[in-house]
Short mmCIF file of C-alpha atoms in Angstrom, two decimals:
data_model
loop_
_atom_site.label_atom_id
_atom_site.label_comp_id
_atom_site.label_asym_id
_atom_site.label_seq_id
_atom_site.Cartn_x
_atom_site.Cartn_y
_atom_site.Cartn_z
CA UNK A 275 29.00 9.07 -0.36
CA UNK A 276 31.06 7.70 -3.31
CA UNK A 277 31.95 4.72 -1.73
CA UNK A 278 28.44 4.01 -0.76
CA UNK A 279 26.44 5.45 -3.59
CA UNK A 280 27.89 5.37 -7.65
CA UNK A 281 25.72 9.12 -7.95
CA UNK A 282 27.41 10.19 -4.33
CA UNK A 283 23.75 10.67 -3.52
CA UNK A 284 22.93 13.51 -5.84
CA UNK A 285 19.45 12.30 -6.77
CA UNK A 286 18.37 10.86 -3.64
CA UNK A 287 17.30 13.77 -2.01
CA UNK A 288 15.50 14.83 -4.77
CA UNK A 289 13.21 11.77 -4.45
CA UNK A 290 13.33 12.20 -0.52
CA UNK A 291 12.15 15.69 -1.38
CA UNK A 292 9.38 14.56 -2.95
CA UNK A 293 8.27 12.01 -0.94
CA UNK A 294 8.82 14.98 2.02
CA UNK A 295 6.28 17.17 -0.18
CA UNK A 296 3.08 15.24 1.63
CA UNK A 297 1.39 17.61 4.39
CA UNK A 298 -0.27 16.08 7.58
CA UNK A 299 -3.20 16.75 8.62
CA UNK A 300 -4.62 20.19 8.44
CA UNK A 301 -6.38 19.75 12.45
CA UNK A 302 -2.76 18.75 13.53
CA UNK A 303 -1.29 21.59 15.34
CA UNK A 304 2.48 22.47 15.25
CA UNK A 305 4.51 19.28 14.95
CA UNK A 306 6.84 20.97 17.26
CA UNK A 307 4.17 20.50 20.24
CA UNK A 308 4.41 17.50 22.63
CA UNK A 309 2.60 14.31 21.46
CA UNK A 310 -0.19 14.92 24.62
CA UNK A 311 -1.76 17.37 22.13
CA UNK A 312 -2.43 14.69 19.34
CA UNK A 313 -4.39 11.37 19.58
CA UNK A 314 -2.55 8.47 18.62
CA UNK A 315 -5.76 7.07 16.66
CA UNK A 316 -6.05 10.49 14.30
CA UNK A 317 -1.47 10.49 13.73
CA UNK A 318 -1.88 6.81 12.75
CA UNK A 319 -4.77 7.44 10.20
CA UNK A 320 -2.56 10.29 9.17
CA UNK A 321 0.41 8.00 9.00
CA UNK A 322 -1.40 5.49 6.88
CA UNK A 323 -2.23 8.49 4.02
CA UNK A 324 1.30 9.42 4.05
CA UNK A 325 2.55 5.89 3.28
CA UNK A 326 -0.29 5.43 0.25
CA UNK A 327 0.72 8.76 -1.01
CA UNK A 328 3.86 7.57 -1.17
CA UNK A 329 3.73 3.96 -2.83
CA UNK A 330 4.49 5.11 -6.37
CA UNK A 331 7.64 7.39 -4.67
CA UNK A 332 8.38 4.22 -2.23
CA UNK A 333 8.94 1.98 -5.81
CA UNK A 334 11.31 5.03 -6.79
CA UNK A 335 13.48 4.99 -4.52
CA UNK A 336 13.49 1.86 -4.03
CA UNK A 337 14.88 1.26 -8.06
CA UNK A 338 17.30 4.09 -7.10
CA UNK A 339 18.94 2.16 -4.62
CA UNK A 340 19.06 -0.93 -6.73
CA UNK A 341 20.89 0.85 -9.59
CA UNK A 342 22.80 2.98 -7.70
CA UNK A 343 24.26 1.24 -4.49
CA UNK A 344 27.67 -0.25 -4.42
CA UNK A 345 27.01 -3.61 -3.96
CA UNK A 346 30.39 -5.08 -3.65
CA UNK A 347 30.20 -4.10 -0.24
CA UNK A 348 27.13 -2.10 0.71
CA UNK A 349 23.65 -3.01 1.32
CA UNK A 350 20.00 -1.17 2.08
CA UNK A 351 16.91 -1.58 3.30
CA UNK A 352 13.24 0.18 3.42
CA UNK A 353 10.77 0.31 5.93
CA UNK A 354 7.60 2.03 7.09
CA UNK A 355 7.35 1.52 10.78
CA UNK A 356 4.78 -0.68 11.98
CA UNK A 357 1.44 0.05 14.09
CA UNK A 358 2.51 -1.71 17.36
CA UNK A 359 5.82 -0.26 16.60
CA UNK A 360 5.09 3.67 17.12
CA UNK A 361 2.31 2.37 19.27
CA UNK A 362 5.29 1.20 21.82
CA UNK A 363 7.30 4.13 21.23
CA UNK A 364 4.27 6.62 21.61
CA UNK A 365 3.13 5.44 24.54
CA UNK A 366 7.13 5.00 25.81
CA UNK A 367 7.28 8.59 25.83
CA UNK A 368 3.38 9.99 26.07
CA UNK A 369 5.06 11.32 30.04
CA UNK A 370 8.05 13.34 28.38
CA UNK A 371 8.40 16.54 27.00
CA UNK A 372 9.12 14.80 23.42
CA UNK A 373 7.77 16.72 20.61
CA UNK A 374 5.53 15.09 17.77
CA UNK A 375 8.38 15.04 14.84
CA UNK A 376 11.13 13.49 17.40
CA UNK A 377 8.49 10.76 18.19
CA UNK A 378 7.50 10.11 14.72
CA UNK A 379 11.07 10.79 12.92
CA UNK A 380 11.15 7.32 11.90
CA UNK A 381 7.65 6.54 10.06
CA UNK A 382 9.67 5.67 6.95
CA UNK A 383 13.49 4.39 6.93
CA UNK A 384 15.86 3.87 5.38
CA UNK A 385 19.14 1.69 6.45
CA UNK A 386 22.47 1.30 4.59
CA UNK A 387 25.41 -1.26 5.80
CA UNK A 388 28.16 -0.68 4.68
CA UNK A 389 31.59 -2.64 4.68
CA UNK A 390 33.30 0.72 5.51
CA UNK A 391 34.82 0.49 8.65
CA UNK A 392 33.67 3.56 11.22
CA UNK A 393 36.35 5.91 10.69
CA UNK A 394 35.65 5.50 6.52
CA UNK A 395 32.02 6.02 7.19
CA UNK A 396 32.10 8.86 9.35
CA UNK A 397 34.50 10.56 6.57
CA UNK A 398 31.68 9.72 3.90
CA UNK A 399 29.38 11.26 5.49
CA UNK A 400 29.67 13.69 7.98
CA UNK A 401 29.49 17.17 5.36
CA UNK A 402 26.33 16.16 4.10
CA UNK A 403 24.10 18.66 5.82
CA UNK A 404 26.42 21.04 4.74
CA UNK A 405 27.53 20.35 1.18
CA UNK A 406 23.21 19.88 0.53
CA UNK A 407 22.15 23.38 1.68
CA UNK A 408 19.39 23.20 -0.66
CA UNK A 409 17.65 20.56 1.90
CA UNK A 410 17.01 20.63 5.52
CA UNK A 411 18.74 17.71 7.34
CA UNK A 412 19.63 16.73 10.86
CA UNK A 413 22.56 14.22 11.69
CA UNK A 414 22.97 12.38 14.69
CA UNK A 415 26.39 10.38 15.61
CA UNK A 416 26.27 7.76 17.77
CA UNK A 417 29.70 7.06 17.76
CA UNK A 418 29.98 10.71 19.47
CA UNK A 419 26.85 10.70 21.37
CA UNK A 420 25.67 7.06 22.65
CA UNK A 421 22.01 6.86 23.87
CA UNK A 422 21.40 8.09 27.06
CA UNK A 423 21.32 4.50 28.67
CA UNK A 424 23.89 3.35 26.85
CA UNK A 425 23.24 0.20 25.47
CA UNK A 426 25.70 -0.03 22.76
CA UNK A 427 23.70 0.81 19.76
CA UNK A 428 25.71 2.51 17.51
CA UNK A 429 25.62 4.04 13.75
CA UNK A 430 24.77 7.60 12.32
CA UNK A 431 21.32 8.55 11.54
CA UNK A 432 20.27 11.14 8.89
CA UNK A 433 16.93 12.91 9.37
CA UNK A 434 15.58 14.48 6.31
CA UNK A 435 13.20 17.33 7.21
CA UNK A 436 12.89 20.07 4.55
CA UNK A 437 8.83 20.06 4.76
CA UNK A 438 8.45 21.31 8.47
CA UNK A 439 4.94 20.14 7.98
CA UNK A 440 5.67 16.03 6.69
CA UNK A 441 7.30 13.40 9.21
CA UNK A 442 10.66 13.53 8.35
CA UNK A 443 12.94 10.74 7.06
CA UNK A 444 15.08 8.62 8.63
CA UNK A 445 18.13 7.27 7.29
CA UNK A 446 20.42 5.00 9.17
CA UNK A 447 23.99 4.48 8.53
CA UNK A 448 25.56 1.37 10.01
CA UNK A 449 28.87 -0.55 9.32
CA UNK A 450 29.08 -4.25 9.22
CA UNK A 451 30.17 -4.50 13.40
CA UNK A 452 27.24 -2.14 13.87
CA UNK A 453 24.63 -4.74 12.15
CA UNK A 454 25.77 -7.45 14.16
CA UNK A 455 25.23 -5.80 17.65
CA UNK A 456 22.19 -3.72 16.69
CA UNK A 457 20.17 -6.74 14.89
CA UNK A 458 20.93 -8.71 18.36
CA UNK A 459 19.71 -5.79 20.56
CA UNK A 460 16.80 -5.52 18.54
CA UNK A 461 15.66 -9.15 17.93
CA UNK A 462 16.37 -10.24 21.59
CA UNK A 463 15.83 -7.59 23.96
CA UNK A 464 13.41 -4.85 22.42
CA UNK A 465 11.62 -7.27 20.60
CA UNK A 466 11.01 -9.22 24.24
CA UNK A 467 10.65 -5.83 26.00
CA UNK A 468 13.24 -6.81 28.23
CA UNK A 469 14.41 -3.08 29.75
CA UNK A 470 16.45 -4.19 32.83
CA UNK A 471 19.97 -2.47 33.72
CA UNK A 472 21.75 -5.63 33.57
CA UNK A 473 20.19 -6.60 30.26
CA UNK A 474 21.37 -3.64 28.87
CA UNK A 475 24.53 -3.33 30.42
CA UNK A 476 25.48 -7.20 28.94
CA UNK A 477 24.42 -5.52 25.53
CA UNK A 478 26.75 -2.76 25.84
CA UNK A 479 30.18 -4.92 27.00
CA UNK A 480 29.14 -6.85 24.01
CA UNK A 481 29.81 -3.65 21.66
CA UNK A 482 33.16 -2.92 23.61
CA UNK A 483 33.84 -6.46 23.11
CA UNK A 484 33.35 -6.07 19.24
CA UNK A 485 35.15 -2.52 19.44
CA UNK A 486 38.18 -5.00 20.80
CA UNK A 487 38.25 -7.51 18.38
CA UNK A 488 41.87 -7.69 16.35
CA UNK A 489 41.93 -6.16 12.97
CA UNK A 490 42.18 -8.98 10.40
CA UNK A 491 45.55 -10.08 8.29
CA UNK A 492 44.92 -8.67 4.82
CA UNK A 493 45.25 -12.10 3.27
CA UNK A 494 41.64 -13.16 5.35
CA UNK A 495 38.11 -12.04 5.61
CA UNK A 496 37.76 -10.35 8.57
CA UNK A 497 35.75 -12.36 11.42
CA UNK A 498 33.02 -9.94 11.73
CA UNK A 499 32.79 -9.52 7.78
CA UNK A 500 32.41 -13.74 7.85
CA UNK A 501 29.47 -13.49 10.18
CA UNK A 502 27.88 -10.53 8.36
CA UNK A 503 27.91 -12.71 5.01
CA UNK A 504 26.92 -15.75 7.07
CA UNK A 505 24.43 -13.97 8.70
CA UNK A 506 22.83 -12.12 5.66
CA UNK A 507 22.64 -15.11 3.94
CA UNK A 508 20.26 -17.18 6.21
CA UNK A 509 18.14 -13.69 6.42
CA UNK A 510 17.59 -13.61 2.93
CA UNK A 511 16.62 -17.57 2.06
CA UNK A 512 14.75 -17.82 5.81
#
């Protein structure tokens, strides 16, 4: 990640490891068991003692991304996911087969955008479950593998999981093109529960109409890279 990160990442996932380090509940059986065998009430509670026993790490990491990002052309964010949030995704899936850690892979996050274009990210990062053997990690491409109803969401996410018994940790990797299309998606249709085939289907011809767009003199900005800064801008004095 040396065009993402100054360190290349070599002492993030020793702070992810620690924050990993916290243990869920000892009643909880095998995180590997479908959510019907858990209570949302008692994984919330339990959710709540994993983000206090965290603040102090949270702050940590948090600096380490400040000092360490590339900001010429990269940017991150934090989050811990929000009641009604896993509420709507527990409940989403409380008829499947899903196990407890897929459902609650994303309790805290992590996103980086990056001005990289897809092909550059990909390249950054695609050995880094297996140049960090030391830690247990998951990667999932969604340039390769699109959602199963395809809406157009696209990016890599990085699930750290070396404590088998802590909710893992999500990290998202998107490029600039990816931000635009995914902040839509999420601020107009999830947020408004709209679910609909043709809904989604108008979401996903809007991310082959991005995938279409020319690539940019190298004199100019590029047009997405315009509406990124634009974009960003109005987010951050909103």
């Amino acid at each position: 990640m040396k065009k993402i990160l100054m360190d290349d990442g070599y002492n993030l996932w020793e702070i992810l490891k620690k924050i990993n380090s916290y243990k869920v509940d000892s009643k909880f059986p095998s995180l590997k068991r479908t959510i019907k065998h858990f209570d949302f009430n008692d994984v919330y509670t339990d959710v709540l003692d994993f983000i206090e026993y965290n603040i102090d790490l949270t702050k940590e990491l948090e600096k380490y991304f400040e000092d360490n990002i590339i900001k010429d052309s990269n940017d991150f964010a934090m989050r811990e996911k929000a009641e009604t949030s896993l509420k709507d995704k527990w409940n989403k899936n409380s008829n499947s087969n899903k196990q407890f850690r897929e459902v609650c892979n994303d309790i805290f996050g992590i996103r980086i955008i990056t001005g990289l274009d897809q092909e550059e990210l990909e390249c950054e990062i695609q050995d880094i479950p297996k140049t960090n053997t030391r830690y247990k990690m998951q990667m999932v491409n969604f340039y390769n593998t699109p959602k199963s109803t395809d809406d157009g969401y696209r990016g890599i996410h990085l699930y750290f999981r070396h404590n088998p018994k802590c909710y893992s940790i999500e990290i998202q990797f998107w490029t600039r093109r990816d931000w635009l299309l995914n902040k839509y998606t999420h601020e107009v249709i999830y947020k408004q529960r709209f679910i609909q085939k043709h809904i989604l289907d108008y979401s996903l011809k809007l991310r082959n109409w991005l995938d279409k767009m020319p690539r940019n003199p190298k004199e100019i900005i590029s047009y997405e890279d315009y509406l990124y800064t634009m974009l960003q801008s109005v987010y951050k004095t909103s």
